[in-house]
Tab-separated table of C-alpha atoms in Angstrom:
chain	number	residue	atom	x	y	z
A	1	MET	CA	120.440	-72.520	-3.577
A	2	SER	CA	122.074	-71.799	-6.921
A	3	PRO	CA	123.554	-74.883	-8.573
A	4	ARG	CA	127.360	-75.093	-8.769
A	5	GLY	CA	128.901	-73.752	-11.945
A	6	VAL	CA	125.892	-71.597	-12.860
A	7	ALA	CA	126.670	-67.908	-13.234
A	8	ILE	CA	124.784	-65.647	-10.846
A	9	PRO	CA	123.760	-62.340	-12.415
A	10	ASP	CA	124.962	-59.254	-10.511
A	11	VAL	CA	126.565	-61.301	-7.766
A	12	ARG	CA	127.925	-58.222	-5.948
A	13	GLU	CA	124.467	-56.706	-5.537
A	14	ARG	CA	123.000	-60.029	-4.503
A	15	LEU	CA	125.629	-60.409	-1.774
A	16	PHE	CA	125.310	-56.755	-0.719
A	17	ALA	CA	121.517	-57.005	-0.386
A	18	ALA	CA	121.880	-60.248	1.583
A	19	ALA	CA	124.377	-58.596	3.946
A	20	GLU	CA	121.988	-55.714	4.550
A	21	ARG	CA	119.209	-58.141	5.440
A	22	VAL	CA	121.471	-60.077	7.826
A	23	VAL	CA	122.582	-56.907	9.611
A	24	GLU	CA	119.053	-55.456	9.752
A	25	LYS	CA	117.635	-58.673	11.229
A	26	HIS	CA	120.433	-59.725	13.551
A	27	GLY	CA	122.837	-56.800	13.990
A	28	PRO	CA	126.441	-56.276	12.874
A	29	GLY	CA	127.804	-59.104	15.026
A	30	ALA	CA	125.872	-61.652	12.963
A	31	LEU	CA	127.585	-60.777	9.706
A	32	THR	CA	129.821	-63.569	8.509
A	33	GLY	CA	130.629	-64.787	5.041
A	34	ARG	CA	128.497	-67.858	5.674
A	35	ALA	CA	125.539	-65.762	6.908
A	36	VAL	CA	125.713	-63.601	3.771
A	37	THR	CA	125.916	-66.499	1.328
A	38	THR	CA	123.183	-68.400	3.151
A	39	GLU	CA	120.913	-65.351	3.018
A	40	ALA	CA	121.792	-64.864	-0.670
A	41	GLY	CA	121.050	-68.512	-1.389
A	42	CYS	CA	124.381	-69.177	-3.045
A	43	ALA	CA	127.525	-71.262	-2.564
A	44	LYS	CA	129.415	-70.665	0.677
A	45	GLY	CA	132.652	-69.679	-1.061
A	46	LEU	CA	131.102	-67.141	-3.406
A	47	LEU	CA	131.849	-64.138	-1.207
A	48	HIS	CA	135.541	-65.056	-0.990
A	49	ALA	CA	135.658	-65.702	-4.733
A	50	HIS	CA	134.748	-62.044	-5.333
A	51	PHE	CA	136.289	-60.285	-2.321
A	52	ALA	CA	139.613	-60.714	-0.502
A	53	GLY	CA	137.740	-61.150	2.769
A	54	LEU	CA	134.935	-59.826	4.912
A	55	ASP	CA	136.625	-56.464	5.518
A	56	GLU	CA	136.953	-55.807	1.800
A	57	PHE	CA	133.352	-56.923	1.327
A	58	VAL	CA	132.074	-54.538	4.025
A	59	ALA	CA	134.142	-51.656	2.626
A	60	GLU	CA	132.877	-52.279	-0.903
A	61	LEU	CA	129.298	-52.489	0.362
A	62	CYS	CA	129.580	-49.124	2.118
A	63	LEU	CA	131.312	-47.487	-0.852
A	64	ASP	CA	128.658	-48.840	-3.208
A	65	ARG	CA	125.876	-47.374	-1.090
A	66	PHE	CA	127.676	-44.016	-0.827
A	67	ALA	CA	128.072	-43.977	-4.614
A	68	ARG	CA	124.352	-44.666	-5.095
A	69	THR	CA	123.395	-41.775	-2.856
A	70	ALA	CA	125.956	-39.483	-4.496
A	71	ALA	CA	124.472	-40.349	-7.902
A	72	LYS	CA	120.998	-39.529	-6.557
A	73	ALA	CA	122.355	-36.221	-5.237
A	74	GLN	CA	123.823	-35.428	-8.670
A	75	GLU	CA	120.306	-35.729	-10.099
A	76	LEU	CA	119.273	-32.734	-7.983
A	77	SER	CA	120.706	-30.340	-10.551
A	78	GLY	CA	118.030	-31.440	-13.016
A	79	LEU	CA	115.273	-30.919	-10.452
A	80	ALA	CA	115.769	-27.175	-9.930
A	81	GLY	CA	112.377	-25.529	-10.357
A	82	GLN	CA	110.476	-28.819	-10.010
A	83	GLY	CA	108.645	-30.320	-7.039
A	84	THR	CA	109.387	-28.777	-3.689
A	85	VAL	CA	112.863	-27.857	-2.528
A	86	ALA	CA	112.359	-29.668	0.787
A	87	GLY	CA	110.974	-32.732	-0.961
A	88	ASN	CA	113.886	-32.915	-3.396
A	89	LEU	CA	116.448	-32.544	-0.607
A	90	GLU	CA	114.612	-34.987	1.626
A	91	ALA	CA	114.747	-37.678	-1.062
A	92	VAL	CA	118.542	-37.424	-1.173
A	93	ALA	CA	118.987	-37.208	2.587
A	94	LEU	CA	116.720	-40.184	3.228
A	95	ALA	CA	118.491	-42.244	0.562
A	96	LEU	CA	121.392	-42.491	3.019
A	97	PHE	CA	119.095	-44.418	5.345
A	98	ASP	CA	117.801	-46.812	2.692
A	99	SER	CA	119.123	-50.348	2.477
A	100	GLY	CA	120.015	-50.537	6.134
A	101	GLY	CA	122.169	-47.400	6.167
A	102	PRO	CA	122.504	-47.110	9.949
A	103	ALA	CA	123.165	-50.820	10.387
A	104	ILE	CA	125.733	-50.881	7.596
A	105	SER	CA	127.485	-47.773	8.953
A	106	GLY	CA	127.612	-49.414	12.361
A	107	LEU	CA	129.050	-52.506	10.756
A	108	ALA	CA	131.859	-50.516	9.148
A	109	MET	CA	132.646	-48.916	12.511
A	110	THR	CA	133.077	-52.351	14.123
A	111	ARG	CA	135.601	-53.423	11.466
A	112	PRO	CA	138.662	-51.131	11.609
A	113	ALA	CA	140.222	-52.627	8.466
A	114	ALA	CA	136.998	-51.947	6.530
A	115	ALA	CA	136.812	-48.397	7.909
A	116	LEU	CA	140.408	-47.800	6.798
A	117	ARG	CA	139.641	-49.099	3.287
A	118	ILE	CA	136.625	-46.796	3.101
A	119	ARG	CA	138.601	-43.757	4.241
A	120	GLU	CA	141.398	-44.482	1.745
A	121	ALA	CA	138.895	-44.881	-1.093
A	122	LEU	CA	137.201	-41.601	-0.172
A	123	GLU	CA	140.581	-39.862	-0.052
A	124	ARG	CA	141.270	-41.164	-3.573
A	125	GLY	CA	138.014	-39.594	-4.766
A	126	ALA	CA	135.365	-42.281	-4.336
A	127	PRO	CA	131.980	-40.562	-4.024
A	128	GLY	CA	130.876	-40.050	-0.461
A	129	PHE	CA	129.547	-37.358	1.823
A	130	THR	CA	131.629	-34.633	0.132
A	131	ALA	CA	130.106	-35.372	-3.280
A	132	ILE	CA	126.636	-35.342	-1.737
A	133	GLN	CA	127.332	-32.033	0.022
A	134	GLU	CA	128.621	-30.445	-3.189
A	135	ALA	CA	125.561	-31.605	-5.136
A	136	ILE	CA	123.197	-30.207	-2.486
A	137	THR	CA	125.082	-26.897	-2.467
A	138	GLY	CA	124.837	-26.584	-6.253
A	139	TYR	CA	121.150	-27.474	-6.203
A	140	LEU	CA	120.362	-24.896	-3.518
A	141	LYS	CA	122.263	-22.206	-5.433
A	142	ALA	CA	120.164	-23.003	-8.513
A	143	GLU	CA	116.936	-22.897	-6.509
A	144	ARG	CA	117.977	-19.615	-4.897
A	145	GLY	CA	118.614	-18.236	-8.392
A	146	LEU	CA	115.054	-19.247	-9.324
A	147	GLY	CA	113.685	-17.504	-6.232
A	148	ARG	CA	112.477	-20.765	-4.661
A	149	VAL	CA	114.937	-20.448	-1.770
A	150	ALA	CA	115.292	-17.254	0.236
A	151	GLU	CA	118.369	-15.112	-0.433
A	152	THR	CA	119.173	-15.405	3.280
A	153	VAL	CA	119.704	-19.176	2.920
A	154	ASP	CA	123.398	-20.051	2.644
A	155	PRO	CA	123.551	-23.117	0.353
A	156	CYS	CA	126.946	-24.279	1.663
A	157	THR	CA	125.828	-24.131	5.287
A	158	VAL	CA	122.518	-25.870	4.610
A	159	ALA	CA	124.289	-28.612	2.658
A	160	LEU	CA	126.783	-29.088	5.477
A	161	ALA	CA	123.969	-29.237	8.047
A	162	ILE	CA	122.067	-31.860	6.036
A	163	VAL	CA	125.092	-34.041	5.352
A	164	GLY	CA	126.518	-33.593	8.851
A	165	THR	CA	123.214	-34.512	10.466
A	166	ALA	CA	122.812	-37.530	8.200
A	167	HIS	CA	126.333	-38.650	9.131
A	168	HIS	CA	125.598	-38.192	12.835
A	169	LEU	CA	122.343	-40.127	12.593
A	170	LEU	CA	124.026	-42.930	10.647
A	171	MET	CA	126.787	-43.238	13.238
A	172	THR	CA	124.462	-43.164	16.254
A	173	SER	CA	121.670	-45.388	14.948
A	174	TRP	CA	121.608	-49.158	15.015
A	175	PRO	CA	118.933	-51.837	14.974
A	176	GLY	CA	116.421	-51.107	17.725
A	177	THR	CA	117.028	-47.347	17.985
A	178	PRO	CA	114.409	-44.834	16.838
A	179	ASP	CA	114.028	-44.360	13.105
A	180	PRO	CA	116.397	-41.539	12.013
A	181	ARG	CA	114.183	-40.482	9.099
A	182	PRO	CA	111.682	-38.252	10.979
A	183	PRO	CA	114.346	-35.978	12.517
A	184	MET	CA	116.100	-35.782	9.144
A	185	THR	CA	112.836	-34.747	7.470
A	186	ARG	CA	112.193	-32.090	10.141
A	187	LEU	CA	115.718	-30.715	9.757
A	188	VAL	CA	115.455	-30.372	5.978
A	189	ALA	CA	112.111	-28.589	6.293
A	190	ALA	CA	113.454	-26.234	8.986
A	191	LEU	CA	116.505	-25.348	6.914
A	192	VAL	CA	114.771	-24.532	3.659
A	193	ASP	CA	111.289	-23.541	4.759
A	194	GLY	CA	112.123	-21.937	8.092
C-alpha cells in the first residue's frame, strides 16, 4: 500500500492496469472503485480523486486503450515494405485484444453511462475504430503501391473487415470464452494472402 501523501507516478495507468486485472480475473461485475484501488495497492479514495466516478473511469480506460491501438495503427505507415503485410496488420489487430480488451469492452457495455461517454468522445474525434480503419487503409494502399499486396485487394474493404471483425470479437468475447486472437489471425491472413 502506498503511504498517504506520497505521489504515485502515472496514477491513471496504475489504476487502469489494476482494473484490467480485476475484470480479467473476476469479470465485469467485480469492478468497483474499492476493487481497483485494492488491486493497485493504493488509497481507497484515489480513483474518485482522479475521476468523477466509476463510469467516467471505465470510459477513460476504454478511450485510453483505443488511443493506444490507434497510435500503433498510425505506425503502420512507416512499415510499408518491411516485414510481412499480414504480420504488420496482425500486430495492430491483436493490439485490440491486449490488456483485457474483450473484458474491458464487455465492462463498457454493462455501464450505459460509460458507453455514452465513450460514444460522445468518439464523435468529438477521440481516436477509435475509425482511426484504426483509416490507418490500415492507408497502409494497404502503400503496400499495394509497392507490389506487396495484389491489385485486386481493396484496401478500404480489407480495413473494414479487419476492424469490423475485431469489434465483433470484442463485443462477443468475455472471460471464459475462446481466445479471439486465432480467428483474427486467420482472417488477416485470408484477406491479404488469400
